Coordinates of N, CA, C and O in Angstrom, one line a residue:
Q10 N 110.2 94.4 84.7 CA 109.6 95.6 84.8 C 109.2 95.7 86.2 O 108.8 94.8 87.0
V11 N 109.6 97.0 86.9 CA 109.3 97.2 88.3 C 108.5 98.5 88.6 O 108.7 99.6 87.8
Q12 N 107.5 98.5 89.2 CA 106.8 99.7 89.5 C 106.9 100.1 91.0 O 107.0 99.0 91.9
L13 N 107.1 101.2 91.3 CA 107.6 101.7 92.6 C 106.7 102.9 92.9 O 106.3 103.7 92.1
V14 N 106.3 102.5 94.1 CA 105.4 103.8 94.9 C 105.9 104.2 96.2 O 106.1 103.4 97.1
E15 N 106.3 105.6 96.4 CA 106.6 106.1 97.6 C 105.4 106.6 98.4 O 104.5 107.0 97.9
S16 N 105.6 106.5 99.7 CA 104.6 107.3 100.6 C 105.4 107.7 101.8 O 106.6 107.4 102.0
G17 N 104.5 108.5 102.7 CA 105.2 108.9 104.0 C 105.7 110.4 104.1 O 105.9 110.8 105.2
G18 N 105.7 111.0 102.9 CA 106.1 112.3 102.9 C 104.8 113.3 103.6 O 103.9 112.9 103.8
G19 N 105.4 114.7 103.8 CA 104.2 115.4 104.3 C 105.1 116.7 105.0 O 106.2 117.0 104.6
L20 N 104.4 117.7 105.6 CA 105.0 118.8 106.2 C 105.3 118.4 107.8 O 104.4 117.9 108.5
V21 N 106.6 118.6 107.9 CA 107.1 118.2 109.4 C 108.0 119.4 110.1 O 108.2 120.3 109.1
Q22 N 108.1 119.3 111.2 CA 108.9 120.3 111.9 C 110.4 120.0 112.0 O 110.8 118.6 111.9
A23 N 111.3 120.9 111.9 CA 112.7 120.6 112.1 C 112.8 119.9 113.4 O 112.3 120.3 114.5
G24 N 113.8 118.9 113.4 CA 113.9 118.2 114.6 C 113.2 116.8 114.6 O 113.5 116.1 115.5
D25 N 112.0 116.7 113.9 CA 111.3 115.6 113.8 C 111.9 114.5 113.2 O 112.9 114.6 112.5
S26 N 111.3 113.3 113.2 CA 111.7 112.0 112.3 C 110.7 111.7 111.4 O 109.4 112.1 111.7
L27 N 111.0 111.1 110.5 CA 110.2 110.7 109.3 C 110.5 109.5 108.6 O 111.5 109.1 108.7
D28 N 109.4 108.5 108.5 CA 109.6 107.3 107.7 C 109.0 107.4 106.4 O 107.8 107.6 106.2
L29 N 109.8 107.2 105.5 CA 109.3 107.1 104.0 C 109.4 105.5 103.6 O 110.0 104.9 104.0
S30 N 108.3 105.3 102.8 CA 108.2 103.8 102.2 C 108.1 103.8 100.8 O 107.6 104.6 100.2
C31 N 108.9 102.6 100.3 CA 108.9 102.6 99.0 C 108.3 101.0 98.7 O 109.1 100.1 99.3
V32 N 107.2 101.0 97.9 CA 106.8 99.5 97.6 C 106.9 99.4 96.2 O 106.5 100.3 95.5
S33 N 107.4 98.2 96.0 CA 107.4 97.9 94.5 C 106.8 96.7 94.1 O 106.3 95.9 94.8
S34 N 106.5 96.6 92.7 CA 105.5 95.3 92.2 C 106.1 95.3 90.8 O 106.8 96.0 90.2
G35 N 105.6 94.0 90.4 CA 106.2 93.7 88.9 C 106.6 92.3 88.9 O 107.2 92.1 89.9
P36 N 106.9 92.0 87.7 CA 107.5 90.7 87.6 C 108.8 90.5 88.2 O 109.3 89.4 88.7
T37 N 109.7 91.7 88.2 CA 111.2 91.5 88.5 C 111.2 92.3 89.9 O 112.3 92.8 90.5
S38 N 110.3 92.6 90.6 CA 110.2 93.4 92.0 C 111.0 92.5 92.8 O 110.8 91.3 92.9
G39 N 111.8 93.2 93.6 CA 112.7 92.5 94.5 C 113.8 92.0 94.2 O 114.7 91.5 95.1
L40 N 114.2 92.0 92.9 CA 115.4 91.3 92.5 C 116.5 92.3 92.4 O 117.6 91.9 92.1
Y41 N 116.3 93.6 92.4 CA 117.4 94.5 92.3 C 117.6 95.4 93.6 O 116.5 95.5 94.4
P42 N 118.8 95.9 93.7 CA 118.9 96.9 94.8 C 117.9 98.1 94.7 O 117.4 98.3 93.7
V43 N 117.7 98.9 95.7 CA 116.8 100.1 95.8 C 117.4 101.3 96.4 O 118.3 101.0 97.2
A44 N 117.4 102.2 95.9 CA 117.9 103.6 96.1 C 116.8 104.5 96.5 O 115.9 104.7 95.8
W45 N 117.2 105.5 97.2 CA 116.5 106.7 97.5 C 117.4 107.9 96.9 O 118.5 107.9 97.0
F46 N 116.8 108.8 96.1 CA 117.3 110.1 95.6 C 116.3 111.1 96.2 O 115.2 111.0 96.6
R47 N 116.9 112.5 96.1 CA 115.9 113.4 96.5 C 116.2 114.7 95.4 O 117.6 114.9 95.1
Q48 N 115.2 115.5 95.2 CA 115.7 116.6 94.7 C 114.8 117.8 95.3 O 113.6 118.0 95.5
A49 N 115.8 118.7 95.7 CA 115.4 120.0 96.5 C 115.0 121.0 95.5 O 115.4 121.0 94.4
P50 N 114.0 121.9 95.8 CA 113.8 123.1 95.0 C 114.9 123.8 94.4 O 115.7 124.1 94.9
G51 N 114.9 123.8 92.9 CA 115.9 124.5 92.2 C 117.3 123.7 92.1 O 118.2 124.3 91.7
K52 N 117.3 122.6 92.5 CA 118.7 121.8 92.7 C 118.5 120.6 91.8 O 117.3 120.0 91.7
E53 N 119.7 120.0 91.4 CA 119.6 118.6 90.8 C 119.1 117.6 91.8 O 119.4 117.7 92.9
R54 N 118.7 116.6 91.2 CA 118.5 115.2 91.9 C 119.6 114.6 92.4 O 120.8 114.7 91.5
E55 N 119.7 114.2 93.6 CA 120.9 113.7 94.3 C 120.7 112.5 95.1 O 119.6 112.0 95.3
F56 N 121.5 111.4 94.8 CA 121.7 110.3 95.7 C 121.6 110.3 97.2 O 122.2 111.3 97.8
V57 N 120.7 109.5 97.8 CA 120.5 109.7 99.2 C 121.1 108.3 99.9 O 122.1 108.4 100.8
A58 N 120.5 107.3 99.7 CA 120.9 105.9 100.1 C 120.5 104.9 99.2 O 119.8 105.0 98.5
L59 N 121.2 103.8 99.3 CA 121.2 102.4 98.4 C 121.1 101.4 99.6 O 121.9 101.3 100.6
I60 N 120.3 100.4 99.3 CA 120.4 99.0 99.8 C 120.4 98.0 99.0 O 119.7 98.0 97.9
G61 N 121.1 96.8 99.4 CA 121.4 95.9 98.5 C 120.1 94.9 98.2 O 119.1 95.1 99.2
T62 N 120.1 94.0 97.2 CA 118.9 93.1 97.1 C 118.5 92.4 98.2 O 117.3 92.2 98.4
Y63 N 119.4 91.9 99.1 CA 119.1 91.1 100.2 C 119.1 91.8 101.5 O 118.9 91.2 102.5
G64 N 119.2 93.1 101.2 CA 119.1 93.9 102.6 C 120.3 94.0 103.5 O 120.1 94.5 104.6
T65 N 121.4 93.4 103.0 CA 122.5 93.4 104.0 C 123.5 94.3 103.7 O 124.5 94.8 104.6
K66 N 123.5 95.0 102.6 CA 124.7 96.0 102.3 C 123.8 97.5 102.1 O 122.9 97.4 101.3
T67 N 124.4 98.5 102.7 CA 123.8 99.7 102.7 C 125.1 100.8 102.1 O 126.2 100.5 102.6
N68 N 124.5 102.0 101.5 CA 125.5 103.0 101.3 C 124.7 104.3 101.4 O 123.5 104.3 101.1
Y69 N 125.4 105.4 101.9 CA 124.8 106.6 102.0 C 125.4 107.6 101.6 O 126.8 107.9 101.5
A70 N 124.9 108.6 101.1 CA 125.6 110.0 100.8 C 126.1 110.4 102.1 O 125.6 110.5 103.2
D71 N 127.3 111.3 102.0 CA 128.0 111.8 102.9 C 127.0 112.9 103.7 O 127.2 112.9 105.1
S72 N 126.3 113.6 103.0 CA 125.5 114.4 103.6 C 124.5 114.0 104.5 O 123.9 114.8 105.3
V73 N 123.9 112.7 104.4 CA 122.9 112.2 105.3 C 123.4 111.3 106.2 O 122.5 110.7 106.9
A74 N 124.6 110.7 106.0 CA 125.1 109.5 106.7 C 125.1 109.8 108.3 O 125.3 111.1 108.7
G75 N 124.4 108.9 109.1 CA 124.1 109.3 110.6 C 122.9 109.6 110.8 O 122.3 109.5 112.0
R76 N 122.1 110.3 109.9 CA 120.8 110.7 110.1 C 119.7 109.9 109.5 O 118.6 109.8 110.0
F77 N 120.1 109.3 108.4 CA 119.1 108.6 107.4 C 119.4 107.1 107.7 O 120.7 106.7 107.6
T78 N 118.5 106.3 107.6 CA 118.7 104.9 107.6 C 117.8 104.2 106.7 O 116.4 104.3 106.8
I79 N 118.4 103.3 105.9 CA 117.6 102.6 104.8 C 117.4 101.3 105.3 O 118.5 100.6 105.7
S80 N 116.3 100.7 105.1 CA 116.2 99.3 105.5 C 115.1 98.6 104.7 O 114.3 99.1 103.9
K81 N 115.4 97.3 104.6 CA 114.5 96.5 103.7 C 113.4 95.7 104.8 O 113.9 94.9 105.5
V82 N 112.0 96.1 104.6 CA 111.2 95.4 105.3 C 110.7 94.1 104.9 O 110.6 93.1 105.7
N83 N 110.7 94.0 103.6 CA 110.4 92.6 103.0 C 111.0 92.8 101.5 O 111.4 93.8 101.2
A84 N 110.7 91.6 100.7 CA 111.1 91.8 99.4 C 110.8 93.0 98.4 O 111.4 93.2 97.6
N85 N 109.5 93.4 99.0 CA 109.0 94.6 98.1 C 108.8 95.9 98.7 O 108.3 96.7 98.0
T86 N 109.4 96.1 99.9 CA 109.3 97.4 100.5 C 110.6 97.8 101.1 O 111.3 96.9 102.0
V87 N 111.0 98.8 100.9 CA 112.1 99.7 101.5 C 111.9 100.8 102.2 O 111.2 101.6 101.5
N88 N 112.3 101.0 103.4 CA 112.0 102.1 104.1 C 113.2 103.3 104.2 O 114.3 102.7 104.0
L89 N 112.8 104.5 104.5 CA 114.1 105.3 104.5 C 113.6 106.1 105.9 O 112.6 106.9 106.0
R90 N 114.5 106.0 107.1 CA 114.1 106.7 108.1 C 114.9 107.9 108.2 O 116.1 107.9 108.0
I91 N 114.5 109.0 108.5 CA 115.1 110.4 108.6 C 115.0 110.9 109.9 O 113.8 111.1 110.4
N92 N 116.1 111.1 110.7 CA 116.1 111.5 112.0 C 116.5 112.9 111.9 O 117.3 113.4 111.1
T93 N 116.1 113.7 112.9 CA 116.5 115.2 113.1 C 116.4 116.0 111.8 O 117.4 116.4 111.2
L94 N 115.2 116.1 111.2 CA 115.0 116.9 110.2 C 115.5 118.1 110.1 O 115.4 118.7 111.1
K95 N 116.1 118.7 109.1 CA 116.5 119.9 108.9 C 115.7 120.6 107.7 O 115.3 119.9 106.8
P96 N 115.6 122.0 107.7 CA 115.0 122.6 106.6 C 115.6 122.2 105.3 O 115.0 122.2 104.2
E97 N 116.9 122.1 105.2 CA 117.4 121.7 104.0 C 117.3 120.1 103.5 O 117.5 119.7 102.3
D98 N 116.5 119.4 104.3 CA 115.9 118.2 103.8 C 114.9 118.3 103.0 O 114.1 117.2 102.4
T99 N 114.2 119.6 102.8 CA 113.0 119.6 102.0 C 113.2 119.2 100.7 O 114.3 119.8 100.0
A100 N 112.5 118.5 100.0 CA 112.8 117.8 98.8 C 111.7 116.9 98.4 O 110.9 116.7 99.3
I101 N 111.7 116.6 97.0 CA 110.7 115.4 96.7 C 111.8 114.1 96.8 O 112.9 114.3 96.2
Y102 N 111.3 113.1 97.5 CA 112.1 112.0 97.5 C 111.5 110.9 96.8 O 110.4 110.6 96.7
Y103 N 112.5 110.3 96.0 CA 112.2 109.3 94.9 C 112.9 108.0 95.3 O 114.1 108.0 95.8
C104 N 112.2 106.9 95.1 CA 113.0 105.6 95.2 C 113.1 105.1 93.6 O 112.4 105.4 92.8
A105 N 114.3 104.3 93.7 CA 114.7 103.7 92.2 C 115.0 102.7 92.2 O 115.7 102.1 93.4
S106 N 115.0 101.9 91.3 CA 115.8 100.4 91.2 C 116.0 100.1 89.8 O 115.8 100.7 88.7
G107 N 116.7 99.0 89.7 CA 117.0 98.4 88.5 C 118.4 97.8 88.4 O 119.1 97.9 89.6
P108 N 118.9 97.1 87.5 CA 120.0 96.3 87.6 C 121.4 97.1 87.7 O 122.3 96.7 88.3
A109 N 121.3 98.4 87.3 CA 122.4 99.2 87.2 C 122.3 100.3 88.4 O 122.9 101.4 88.4
V110 N 121.1 100.3 89.4 CA 121.0 101.4 90.3 C 122.3 101.7 91.1 O 122.5 102.8 91.6
A111 N 123.0 100.7 91.4 CA 124.3 100.9 92.3 C 125.2 101.8 91.4 O 126.1 102.4 92.1
G112 N 125.0 101.9 90.2 CA 126.1 102.6 89.5 C 125.5 103.9 89.2 O 126.0 104.7 88.4
G113 N 124.3 104.4 89.9 CA 123.7 105.7 89.6 C 122.8 105.7 88.4 O 122.6 106.8 88.0
R114 N 122.4 104.4 87.8 CA 121.7 104.6 86.6 C 120.5 103.6 86.8 O 120.5 102.5 86.2
P115 N 119.5 104.0 87.7 CA 118.3 103.3 87.8 C 117.3 103.2 86.6 O 117.5 104.1 85.8
D116 N 116.8 102.2 86.4 CA 116.0 102.0 85.2 C 114.5 102.1 85.6 O 113.7 102.5 84.6
F117 N 114.1 102.3 86.8 CA 112.7 102.3 87.4 C 112.6 103.5 88.5 O 113.6 103.4 89.3
W118 N 111.8 104.3 88.3 CA 111.5 105.3 89.5 C 110.2 105.3 89.7 O 109.2 105.1 89.0
G119 N 109.9 105.8 91.0 CA 108.6 106.1 91.5 C 108.3 107.5 91.2 O 109.2 108.2 90.8
P120 N 107.0 107.9 91.4 CA 106.5 109.4 91.2 C 107.2 110.3 92.2 O 107.1 111.4 92.0
G121 N 107.5 109.7 93.2 CA 108.1 110.7 94.6 C 107.2 111.0 95.6 O 105.9 111.0 95.4
T122 N 107.7 111.3 96.6 CA 107.0 111.7 97.7 C 107.5 113.4 98.3 O 108.7 113.1 98.4
Q123 N 106.7 114.2 98.5 CA 107.4 115.5 98.8 C 107.4 115.4 100.5 O 106.5 115.3 101.2
V124 N 108.7 116.1 100.8 CA 108.9 116.2 102.3 C 109.1 117.9 102.4 O 110.1 118.4 101.7
I125 N 108.4 118.3 103.2 CA 108.7 120.0 103.7 C 108.9 120.0 105.3 O 108.1 119.7 105.9
V126 N 110.2 120.5 105.4 CA 110.4 120.7 106.6 C 110.5 122.2 107.1 O 111.3 122.9 106.5
S127 N 109.7 122.5 108.0 CA 109.6 123.9 108.4 C 110.4 124.1 109.7 O 110.7 123.4 110.5
S128 N 110.9 125.3 109.8 CA 111.8 125.5 110.9 C 110.9 126.4 112.0 O 111.5 126.5 113.0

C-alpha cells in the first residue's frame, strides 16, 4: 500500500514556473514508478509524466515535453517542474504509483493539487 500527497499548487501567472511535489509513504513506498496526471476543467484526466523507480528513466506526454521536468528527489519524493506556464496548464495535478503505472493503470493516487494559471 502506498499513500501519496501532492503539494505546490496555487494561482500563478502565465510565463511563471512552478514546482509540484509528491511525497509517498507506506510499506511499499518508493518501490514503483511514479507518474503525474492532470485533469483540466471539463476534460478527462490525462497523463503528463512518468519517472522510473530508480529515477533514471523518464517519459513525457507530447503536449508537455520540453516544459515539464519530472525528477526523483529521494526514494519517497518526486517533483514536477513546470516552466513557462500557460493558461491551458490550469488543472488539478495528481501523482500516482503502483506496479502497473507505466501501463497507465496506477493503483494508488494522491488527492491532487490545483494549479490555476492566469493570463
